[in-house]
Short mmCIF file of C-alpha atoms and ligand atoms in Angstrom, two decimals:
data_model
loop_
_atom_site.label_atom_id
_atom_site.label_comp_id
_atom_site.label_asym_id
_atom_site.label_seq_id
_atom_site.Cartn_x
_atom_site.Cartn_y
_atom_site.Cartn_z
CA MET T 1 4.68 18.61 -6.57
CA ASN T 2 4.19 16.82 -9.66
CA ARG T 3 4.59 13.04 -8.55
CA LYS T 4 3.69 10.72 -11.70
CA LYS T 5 1.08 8.44 -11.17
CA LEU T 6 1.92 4.65 -10.57
CA ILE T 7 -1.10 1.97 -11.45
CA ALA T 8 -0.08 -1.26 -10.57
CA GLY T 9 -1.98 -4.78 -10.88
CA ASN T 10 -1.28 -7.51 -8.30
CA HIS T 11 -2.04 -10.88 -9.71
CA LYS T 12 -2.74 -12.32 -6.25
CA MET T 13 -2.88 -16.61 -6.95
CA TYR T 14 -4.34 -16.26 -10.02
CA THR T 15 -3.59 -17.53 -13.76
CA THR T 16 -1.36 -20.23 -15.01
CA LEU T 17 2.30 -19.34 -16.14
CA ALA T 18 0.57 -19.36 -20.14
CA GLU T 19 -2.25 -17.12 -18.83
CA GLY T 20 -0.29 -14.61 -16.79
CA ILE T 21 2.02 -14.07 -20.04
CA GLN T 22 -0.69 -13.41 -22.11
CA LEU T 23 -2.15 -10.78 -19.25
CA ALA T 24 0.97 -9.39 -19.51
CA LYS T 25 1.43 -8.68 -23.42
CA ASP T 26 -2.50 -8.16 -23.66
CA VAL T 27 -1.57 -5.14 -21.28
CA HIS T 28 1.36 -3.94 -22.98
CA ASN T 29 0.08 -3.89 -26.02
CA LEU T 30 -3.24 -1.92 -24.76
CA LEU T 31 -1.13 0.64 -22.71
CA LYS T 32 2.26 0.94 -24.47
CA SER T 33 1.39 4.38 -25.92
CA LYS T 34 0.60 5.58 -22.10
CA ALA T 35 3.87 4.33 -20.73
CA GLU T 36 5.45 7.74 -20.73
CA GLN T 37 2.33 9.79 -18.67
CA VAL T 38 1.92 6.75 -15.86
CA ASP T 39 4.06 4.31 -14.16
CA ILE T 40 2.27 0.98 -14.94
CA LEU T 41 3.55 -2.13 -12.67
CA ILE T 42 2.72 -5.85 -13.25
CA ILE T 43 2.38 -7.68 -9.92
CA PRO T 44 2.31 -11.71 -10.94
CA PRO T 45 2.90 -14.77 -8.61
CA PHE T 46 6.46 -15.67 -8.21
CA THR T 47 6.39 -18.60 -10.82
CA HIS T 48 5.69 -16.04 -13.65
CA LEU T 49 8.08 -13.32 -12.81
CA PHE T 50 11.12 -14.39 -15.01
CA ALA T 51 9.24 -14.56 -18.06
CA VAL T 52 6.73 -12.12 -17.73
CA SER T 53 9.64 -9.19 -16.66
CA GLY T 54 11.78 -10.75 -19.64
CA ILE T 55 8.61 -9.60 -21.81
CA LEU T 56 8.58 -6.31 -20.35
CA LYS T 57 12.24 -5.89 -20.85
CA ASN T 58 13.32 -2.53 -22.72
CA THR T 59 9.54 -1.18 -21.85
CA PRO T 60 9.09 1.25 -19.64
CA PHE T 61 6.63 -1.13 -17.56
CA PHE T 62 7.79 -2.15 -14.35
CA THR T 63 7.48 -5.88 -13.05
CA GLY T 64 6.98 -6.65 -9.26
CA ALA T 65 6.46 -9.50 -6.55
CA GLN T 66 3.77 -9.92 -4.06
CA ASN T 67 6.06 -10.59 -1.00
CA CYS T 68 9.41 -11.73 -0.51
CA SER T 69 11.35 -13.08 2.73
CA SER T 70 12.21 -11.22 5.95
CA GLU T 71 15.66 -13.26 5.66
CA LYS T 72 19.09 -12.53 3.38
CA GLU T 73 19.33 -16.27 2.44
CA GLY T 74 19.72 -19.36 4.29
CA ALA T 75 18.04 -22.53 4.85
CA TYR T 76 14.26 -21.43 4.82
CA THR T 77 12.56 -24.29 2.36
CA GLY T 78 9.93 -22.42 0.28
CA GLU T 79 11.15 -19.03 0.88
CA ILE T 80 12.08 -16.36 -1.76
CA SER T 81 14.43 -13.85 -1.09
CA ALA T 82 14.51 -10.25 -2.35
CA SER T 83 17.61 -10.66 -4.40
CA MET T 84 16.22 -13.68 -5.92
CA ILE T 85 13.38 -11.42 -6.85
CA HIS T 86 15.59 -9.13 -8.04
CA SER T 87 17.76 -11.31 -10.43
CA ALA T 88 14.65 -12.36 -11.78
CA GLY T 89 14.15 -9.01 -13.39
CA ALA T 90 11.70 -7.44 -11.33
CA SER T 91 12.07 -3.81 -9.72
CA PHE T 92 9.66 -3.56 -7.03
CA VAL T 93 7.62 -5.84 -4.01
CA LEU T 94 4.84 -5.43 -1.95
CA VAL T 95 5.59 -5.90 1.64
CA GLY T 96 2.50 -6.04 4.49
CA HIS T 97 -0.59 -6.72 2.03
CA SER T 98 -3.24 -7.63 4.48
CA GLU T 99 -3.76 -11.30 3.04
CA ARG T 100 -0.10 -12.11 4.05
CA ARG T 101 -1.11 -9.89 7.50
CA ASN T 102 -3.72 -11.60 8.22
CA TYR T 103 -3.55 -15.09 6.68
CA PHE T 104 0.13 -15.85 7.21
CA ASN T 105 0.07 -13.51 10.35
CA GLU T 106 3.18 -11.22 9.61
CA THR T 107 4.12 -9.28 12.12
CA GLU T 108 5.13 -5.52 12.20
CA GLU T 109 8.67 -6.84 13.15
CA GLN T 110 9.30 -8.95 10.00
CA LEU T 111 7.84 -6.56 7.78
CA HIS T 112 10.18 -4.07 8.91
CA GLN T 113 13.09 -6.85 8.06
CA LYS T 114 11.50 -7.64 4.72
CA ILE T 115 11.57 -3.75 3.68
CA LYS T 116 15.54 -3.64 4.58
CA GLN T 117 16.08 -6.78 2.74
CA ALA T 118 14.17 -5.62 -0.29
CA LEU T 119 16.22 -1.99 -0.28
CA ASN T 120 19.31 -4.06 0.08
CA ALA T 121 18.43 -6.09 -2.77
CA GLY T 122 17.86 -2.71 -4.83
CA LEU T 123 14.10 -3.17 -4.90
CA GLN T 124 11.23 -0.40 -4.63
CA VAL T 125 8.80 -1.31 -1.86
CA ILE T 126 5.23 -0.87 -1.82
CA PHE T 127 4.08 -0.89 2.01
CA CYS T 128 0.35 -1.89 2.32
CA PHE T 129 -1.48 -1.28 5.28
CA GLY T 130 -5.27 -0.08 6.22
CA GLU T 131 -7.61 -0.69 8.85
CA PRO T 132 -10.21 -3.57 9.20
CA LEU T 133 -13.93 -2.98 9.25
CA GLU T 134 -14.28 -3.11 13.25
CA ILE T 135 -11.49 -0.19 13.40
CA ARG T 136 -13.30 1.63 10.87
CA GLU T 137 -16.66 1.67 12.33
CA ALA T 138 -15.22 2.32 16.20
CA GLY T 139 -13.48 5.33 14.85
CA GLY T 140 -9.98 4.35 15.87
CA TYR T 141 -8.56 3.88 12.30
CA LYS T 142 -5.91 6.74 12.76
CA THR T 143 -4.62 5.40 15.78
CA TYR T 144 -4.44 1.85 13.78
CA ILE T 145 -2.59 3.23 10.97
CA LEU T 146 -0.37 4.97 12.57
CA ASN T 147 0.99 2.00 14.21
CA GLN T 148 1.03 0.51 11.24
CA LEU T 149 3.27 3.23 9.70
CA HIS T 150 5.81 3.12 12.52
CA THR T 151 7.45 -0.06 10.47
CA LEU T 152 8.65 2.62 8.51
CA LYS T 153 10.85 4.14 11.34
CA GLY T 154 14.40 4.13 10.85
CA PHE T 155 14.82 4.56 7.00
CA SER T 156 16.66 7.07 5.46
CA GLY T 157 15.54 9.80 3.58
CA GLU T 158 17.69 8.06 0.92
CA GLU T 159 15.84 4.87 1.16
CA TRP T 160 12.64 6.43 1.18
CA ASN T 161 13.08 7.24 -2.52
CA ALA T 162 12.63 3.42 -3.09
CA ILE T 163 9.42 3.57 -0.78
CA THR T 164 5.80 3.88 -1.98
CA LEU T 165 2.77 3.65 0.55
CA ALA T 166 -0.26 1.94 -0.42
CA TYR T 167 -3.55 2.57 1.80
CA GLU T 168 -5.66 -0.70 1.60
CA PRO T 169 -8.51 -0.60 3.93
CA VAL T 170 -9.30 -4.05 4.79
CA TRP T 171 -12.75 -3.71 4.36
CA ALA T 172 -12.19 -2.67 0.73
CA ILE T 173 -10.08 -5.62 -0.70
CA GLY T 174 -11.90 -8.16 -2.75
CA THR T 175 -15.04 -7.05 -1.48
CA GLY T 176 -16.60 -4.69 -3.90
CA LYS T 177 -17.05 -1.90 -2.02
CA ASN T 178 -14.61 0.68 -2.00
CA ALA T 179 -13.54 3.64 0.43
CA ASP T 180 -14.88 7.01 -1.12
CA LYS T 181 -12.66 9.60 -2.46
CA GLU T 182 -13.03 11.63 0.75
CA GLN T 183 -12.10 8.47 2.69
CA ALA T 184 -9.23 7.76 0.84
CA GLN T 185 -7.81 11.25 0.58
CA GLU T 186 -8.57 11.79 4.46
CA VAL T 187 -5.99 9.04 5.12
CA HIS T 188 -3.47 9.62 2.40
CA ALA T 189 -3.38 13.15 3.84
CA PHE T 190 -2.69 12.01 6.97
CA CYS T 191 -0.02 9.68 6.09
CA ARG T 192 1.93 12.69 3.67
CA GLN T 193 1.59 14.53 7.29
CA TRP T 194 3.52 11.69 9.17
CA ILE T 195 5.62 11.42 6.80
CA SER T 196 6.58 15.19 6.75
CA GLU T 197 6.84 14.96 10.93
CA ASN T 198 8.92 11.69 10.77
CA ILE T 199 11.05 11.95 7.82
CA SER T 200 11.25 15.48 6.21
CA ALA T 201 8.89 17.57 4.32
CA GLU T 202 10.89 16.94 0.98
CA THR T 203 10.36 13.22 1.34
CA ALA T 204 6.52 13.69 2.25
CA GLN T 205 6.09 15.48 -1.04
CA ASN T 206 7.82 13.22 -3.04
CA THR T 207 6.77 9.70 -1.77
CA ARG T 208 3.79 8.14 -3.59
CA ILE T 209 0.64 7.19 -1.72
CA LEU T 210 -1.30 4.50 -3.72
CA TYR T 211 -5.21 3.66 -2.74
CA GLY T 212 -6.26 0.27 -3.25
CA GLY T 213 -9.55 -1.86 -2.43
CA SER T 214 -11.98 -2.39 -5.06
CA VAL T 215 -10.61 -0.27 -7.80
CA LYS T 216 -12.52 -0.43 -10.65
CA PRO T 217 -12.93 1.48 -14.12
CA GLU T 218 -16.05 3.17 -12.43
CA ASN T 219 -14.37 4.58 -9.28
CA ALA T 220 -11.02 5.02 -10.75
CA ALA T 221 -10.90 8.43 -12.18
CA ASP T 222 -12.79 9.82 -8.84
CA LEU T 223 -10.37 7.91 -6.58
CA LEU T 224 -7.33 9.46 -8.71
CA SER T 225 -8.42 12.98 -8.87
CA MET T 226 -8.01 13.54 -5.35
CA PRO T 227 -4.71 16.05 -4.54
CA ASP T 228 -2.96 12.99 -2.09
CA ILE T 229 -4.28 9.72 -4.30
CA ASP T 230 -1.09 9.20 -6.69
CA GLY T 231 -2.31 6.07 -8.03
CA ALA T 232 -3.73 2.41 -6.97
CA LEU T 233 -2.83 -0.99 -6.18
CA VAL T 234 -5.63 -3.03 -8.04
CA GLY T 235 -6.35 -6.89 -7.26
CA GLY T 236 -9.57 -8.07 -8.88
CA ALA T 237 -9.65 -5.50 -11.56
CA SER T 238 -6.32 -6.25 -12.96
CA LEU T 239 -6.75 -9.71 -14.29
CA GLN T 240 -8.32 -8.38 -17.38
CA ALA T 241 -6.45 -6.81 -19.74
CA SER T 242 -9.25 -4.46 -20.90
CA SER T 243 -10.13 -3.46 -17.25
CA PHE T 244 -6.91 -2.62 -16.06
CA ALA T 245 -6.34 -0.27 -18.86
CA ALA T 246 -9.23 1.39 -18.33
CA ILE T 247 -7.95 2.04 -14.97
CA VAL T 248 -4.70 3.65 -16.33
CA ASN T 249 -6.77 5.57 -18.81
CA ALA T 250 -8.73 6.98 -15.47
CA SER T 251 -5.15 7.95 -14.02
CA LEU T 252 -4.66 10.55 -16.91
CA VAL T 253 -7.82 12.31 -17.23
C1 PEP E 301 -5.25 -5.77 -3.83
O1 PEP E 301 -5.16 -6.85 -4.02
O2 PEP E 301 -4.17 -5.10 -3.30
C2 PEP E 301 -7.00 -5.21 -3.59
C3 PEP E 301 -6.78 -4.00 -3.79
O3 PEP E 301 -7.69 -6.01 -4.43
P1 PEP E 301 -9.09 -5.79 -5.04
O4 PEP E 301 -8.72 -4.59 -6.23
O5 PEP E 301 -9.52 -6.81 -5.86
O6 PEP E 301 -9.97 -5.21 -4.11
#
Protein backbone atom coordinates (compact mmCIF):
# COMPACT_ATOMS: atom_id res chain seq x y z
CA MET A 1 0.00 0.00 0.00
CA ASN A 2 1.41 3.33 -1.03
CA ARG A 3 0.08 5.90 1.42
CA LYS A 4 0.92 9.46 0.37
CA LYS A 5 2.85 11.11 3.18
CA LEU A 6 1.33 14.08 5.01
CA ILE A 7 3.47 16.74 6.69
CA ALA A 8 1.51 19.10 8.92
CA GLY A 9 2.75 22.23 10.68
CA ASN A 10 0.94 23.11 13.91
CA HIS A 11 1.63 26.78 14.65
CA LYS A 12 -0.01 26.56 18.10
CA MET A 13 -0.54 30.00 19.71
CA TYR A 14 2.30 31.65 17.84
CA THR A 15 2.44 34.37 15.15
CA THR A 16 0.51 37.57 14.64
CA LEU A 17 -1.80 37.63 11.64
CA ALA A 18 0.86 39.32 9.49
CA GLU A 19 3.50 36.80 10.57
CA GLY A 20 1.15 33.87 9.96
CA ILE A 21 0.36 35.07 6.45
CA GLN A 22 4.03 35.56 5.68
CA LEU A 23 4.88 32.11 7.02
CA ALA A 24 2.21 30.49 4.83
CA LYS A 25 3.48 32.39 1.77
CA ASP A 26 7.08 31.40 2.49
CA VAL A 27 6.15 27.74 2.98
CA HIS A 28 4.19 27.79 -0.27
CA ASN A 29 7.06 29.39 -2.17
CA LEU A 30 9.63 26.95 -0.84
CA LEU A 31 7.52 23.83 -1.38
CA LYS A 32 5.19 24.43 -4.31
CA SER A 33 7.19 22.11 -6.56
CA LYS A 34 6.89 19.27 -3.98
CA ALA A 35 3.15 19.29 -3.35
CA GLU A 36 2.41 16.61 -5.93
CA GLN A 37 4.56 14.12 -4.06
CA VAL A 38 3.55 14.87 -0.47
CA ASP A 39 0.49 16.42 1.18
CA ILE A 40 1.37 19.63 3.00
CA LEU A 41 -0.91 21.05 5.69
CA ILE A 42 -0.64 24.36 7.52
CA ILE A 43 -2.45 24.66 10.86
CA PRO A 44 -2.40 28.30 11.99
CA PRO A 45 -4.34 29.87 14.88
CA PHE A 46 -8.10 30.29 14.29
CA THR A 47 -7.82 34.02 13.63
CA HIS A 48 -5.54 33.38 10.64
CA LEU A 49 -7.53 30.54 9.04
CA PHE A 50 -9.57 32.54 6.56
CA ALA A 51 -6.56 34.53 5.34
CA VAL A 52 -4.23 31.53 5.14
CA SER A 53 -6.76 29.31 3.39
CA GLY A 54 -7.33 32.18 0.94
CA ILE A 55 -3.61 32.29 0.16
CA LEU A 56 -3.51 28.52 -0.35
CA LYS A 57 -6.74 28.35 -2.36
CA ASN A 58 -6.14 26.88 -5.83
CA THR A 59 -2.88 25.35 -4.62
CA PRO A 60 -2.45 21.71 -3.55
CA PHE A 61 -1.69 22.83 0.02
CA PHE A 62 -4.21 22.23 2.82
CA THR A 63 -5.24 24.39 5.77
CA GLY A 64 -6.43 23.09 9.13
CA ALA A 65 -7.58 24.22 12.56
CA GLN A 66 -6.09 23.22 15.90
CA ASN A 67 -9.36 22.37 17.64
CA CYS A 68 -13.15 22.54 17.24
CA SER A 69 -16.18 22.56 19.49
CA SER A 70 -17.92 19.34 20.49
CA GLU A 71 -21.22 21.16 19.88
CA LYS A 72 -22.78 21.85 16.51
CA GLU A 73 -23.82 25.43 17.32
CA GLY A 74 -25.42 27.41 20.09
CA ALA A 75 -24.84 29.76 23.00
CA TYR A 76 -21.26 28.68 23.70
CA THR A 77 -19.39 31.95 23.94
CA GLY A 78 -15.83 31.70 22.69
CA GLU A 79 -16.26 28.32 21.01
CA ILE A 80 -15.65 27.69 17.30
CA SER A 81 -17.67 25.06 15.47
CA ALA A 82 -16.50 22.58 12.86
CA SER A 83 -18.77 24.12 10.24
CA MET A 84 -17.31 27.59 10.95
CA ILE A 85 -13.85 26.14 10.35
CA HIS A 86 -15.03 24.54 7.12
CA SER A 87 -16.65 27.78 5.99
CA ALA A 88 -13.35 29.62 6.63
CA GLY A 89 -11.75 27.43 3.97
CA ALA A 90 -10.03 24.80 6.11
CA SER A 91 -10.24 21.11 5.32
CA PHE A 92 -8.60 19.54 8.39
CA VAL A 93 -8.91 19.82 12.16
CA LEU A 94 -6.74 18.46 14.98
CA VAL A 95 -8.67 16.66 17.70
CA GLY A 96 -7.16 15.55 20.99
CA HIS A 97 -3.81 17.33 20.91
CA SER A 98 -2.12 16.63 24.25
CA GLU A 99 -2.04 20.34 25.07
CA ARG A 100 -5.85 20.37 24.76
CA ARG A 101 -6.17 17.17 26.78
CA ASN A 102 -3.82 18.35 29.54
CA TYR A 103 -4.47 22.09 29.87
CA PHE A 104 -8.16 22.11 28.98
CA ASN A 105 -9.14 18.73 30.44
CA GLU A 106 -10.66 17.39 27.24
CA THR A 107 -12.13 13.95 27.84
CA GLU A 108 -12.39 10.99 25.47
CA GLU A 109 -16.20 11.52 25.36
CA GLN A 110 -15.75 15.15 24.29
CA LEU A 111 -13.16 14.12 21.72
CA HIS A 112 -15.56 11.56 20.25
CA GLN A 113 -18.18 14.33 19.91
CA LYS A 114 -15.64 16.67 18.32
CA ILE A 115 -14.76 14.03 15.73
CA LYS A 116 -18.46 13.57 14.99
CA GLN A 117 -18.97 17.31 14.50
CA ALA A 118 -15.89 17.59 12.31
CA LEU A 119 -16.87 14.69 10.05
CA ASN A 120 -20.44 15.98 9.76
CA ALA A 121 -19.07 19.38 8.71
CA GLY A 122 -16.97 17.78 5.95
CA LEU A 123 -13.60 18.18 7.67
CA GLN A 124 -10.82 15.63 7.82
CA VAL A 125 -9.77 14.80 11.37
CA ILE A 126 -6.27 14.29 12.70
CA PHE A 127 -6.78 12.44 15.98
CA CYS A 128 -3.82 12.93 18.33
CA PHE A 129 -2.95 10.54 21.13
CA GLY A 130 0.09 9.37 23.06
CA GLU A 131 1.33 8.49 26.50
CA PRO A 132 2.97 10.70 29.16
CA LEU A 133 6.48 9.97 30.43
CA GLU A 134 5.49 8.12 33.60
CA ILE A 135 3.38 5.68 31.59
CA ARG A 136 6.18 5.13 29.07
CA GLU A 137 8.65 4.49 31.89
CA ALA A 138 6.29 2.14 33.74
CA GLY A 139 5.81 0.19 30.50
CA GLY A 140 2.01 0.44 30.26
CA TYR A 141 1.92 2.59 27.15
CA LYS A 142 0.08 0.12 24.91
CA THR A 143 -2.83 -0.19 27.35
CA TYR A 144 -2.92 3.59 27.72
CA ILE A 145 -2.96 4.08 23.94
CA LEU A 146 -5.62 1.40 23.51
CA ASN A 147 -7.87 3.41 25.80
CA GLN A 148 -7.35 6.49 23.66
CA LEU A 149 -8.04 4.53 20.47
CA HIS A 150 -11.41 3.49 21.88
CA THR A 151 -12.50 7.07 21.25
CA LEU A 152 -12.49 6.14 17.56
CA LYS A 153 -14.96 3.31 17.95
CA GLY A 154 -18.35 3.73 16.30
CA PHE A 155 -17.20 5.48 13.15
CA SER A 156 -18.00 3.73 9.89
CA GLY A 157 -15.47 2.54 7.33
CA GLU A 158 -16.53 5.45 5.15
CA GLU A 159 -15.98 7.94 7.97
CA TRP A 160 -12.52 6.49 8.47
CA ASN A 161 -11.63 7.78 4.99
CA ALA A 162 -11.51 11.21 6.66
CA ILE A 163 -9.57 10.14 9.77
CA THR A 164 -5.79 10.36 10.18
CA LEU A 165 -4.02 9.34 13.37
CA ALA A 166 -1.12 11.20 14.97
CA TYR A 167 0.96 9.40 17.59
CA GLU A 168 2.46 12.08 19.79
CA PRO A 169 4.16 10.79 22.94
CA VAL A 170 3.64 13.60 25.44
CA TRP A 171 7.24 13.31 26.65
CA ALA A 172 8.42 14.22 23.14
CA ILE A 173 6.22 17.26 22.46
CA GLY A 174 8.11 20.52 22.65
CA THR A 175 10.88 18.86 24.67
CA GLY A 176 13.45 18.41 21.92
CA LYS A 177 13.47 14.70 22.80
CA ASN A 178 11.88 12.57 20.07
CA ALA A 179 10.84 8.94 20.16
CA ASP A 180 13.42 6.99 18.21
CA LYS A 181 12.31 5.40 14.96
CA GLU A 182 11.91 1.92 16.50
CA GLN A 183 9.81 3.23 19.41
CA ALA A 184 7.57 5.15 17.01
CA GLN A 185 7.32 2.27 14.52
CA GLU A 186 6.28 -0.13 17.29
CA VAL A 187 3.33 2.06 18.30
CA HIS A 188 2.34 2.82 14.70
CA ALA A 189 2.26 -0.88 13.81
CA PHE A 190 0.27 -1.58 16.99
CA CYS A 191 -2.31 1.07 15.99
CA ARG A 192 -2.58 -0.26 12.44
CA GLN A 193 -3.22 -3.72 13.87
CA TRP A 194 -5.94 -2.25 16.11
CA ILE A 195 -7.60 -0.63 13.10
CA SER A 196 -7.43 -3.91 11.22
CA GLU A 197 -9.08 -5.79 14.09
CA ASN A 198 -11.68 -3.15 14.93
CA ILE A 199 -12.53 -1.49 11.61
CA SER A 200 -11.19 -3.45 8.64
CA ALA A 201 -7.97 -4.64 7.06
CA GLU A 202 -8.57 -2.28 4.14
CA THR A 203 -9.04 0.73 6.43
CA ALA A 204 -5.88 -0.24 8.30
CA GLN A 205 -3.91 -0.20 5.06
CA ASN A 206 -5.39 3.12 3.92
CA THR A 207 -5.20 5.12 7.16
CA ARG A 208 -2.29 7.47 7.57
CA ILE A 209 -0.56 7.44 10.95
CA LEU A 210 1.64 10.49 11.57
CA TYR A 211 4.36 10.81 14.17
CA GLY A 212 4.63 14.00 16.22
CA GLY A 213 7.04 15.02 18.96
CA SER A 214 10.14 17.11 18.33
CA VAL A 215 10.35 16.30 14.62
CA LYS A 216 13.23 18.37 13.21
CA PRO A 217 15.17 18.47 9.95
CA GLU A 218 17.85 16.31 11.63
CA ASN A 219 15.61 13.41 12.63
CA ALA A 220 12.81 13.55 10.04
CA ALA A 221 14.34 11.29 7.37
CA ASP A 222 15.05 8.57 9.92
CA LEU A 223 11.52 8.59 11.38
CA LEU A 224 9.83 8.90 7.99
CA SER A 225 11.74 5.94 6.59
CA MET A 226 9.77 3.53 8.81
CA PRO A 227 7.06 1.47 7.10
CA ASP A 228 4.15 2.56 9.32
CA ILE A 229 5.09 6.23 9.71
CA ASP A 230 3.09 8.08 7.08
CA GLY A 231 4.06 11.64 7.85
CA ALA A 232 4.72 14.09 10.64
CA LEU A 233 2.87 16.54 12.82
CA VAL A 234 5.41 19.27 13.47
CA GLY A 235 5.15 21.95 16.15
CA GLY A 236 8.20 24.09 16.91
CA ALA A 237 10.06 23.36 13.68
CA SER A 238 7.07 24.45 11.58
CA LEU A 239 7.41 28.06 12.74
CA GLN A 240 10.29 28.65 10.38
CA ALA A 241 9.57 28.05 6.71
CA SER A 242 13.10 26.77 6.07
CA SER A 243 13.03 24.08 8.78
CA PHE A 244 9.50 23.01 7.86
CA ALA A 245 10.62 22.77 4.22
CA ALA A 246 13.62 20.68 5.23
CA ILE A 247 11.28 18.22 6.98
CA VAL A 248 9.03 18.02 3.92
CA ASN A 249 12.11 17.41 1.75
CA ALA A 250 13.25 14.68 4.14
CA SER A 251 9.94 12.89 3.56
CA LEU A 252 10.78 12.56 -0.13
CA VAL A 253 14.05 10.70 0.15
C1 LIG B 1 2.91 19.34 18.23
O1 LIG B 1 2.59 20.45 18.55
O2 LIG B 1 2.04 18.54 17.81
C2 LIG B 1 4.32 18.94 18.33
C3 LIG B 1 4.65 17.72 17.99
O3 LIG B 1 5.22 19.88 18.78
P1 LIG B 1 6.84 19.79 18.67
O4 LIG B 1 7.17 19.41 17.25
O5 LIG B 1 7.30 21.17 19.00
O6 LIG B 1 7.29 18.75 19.63
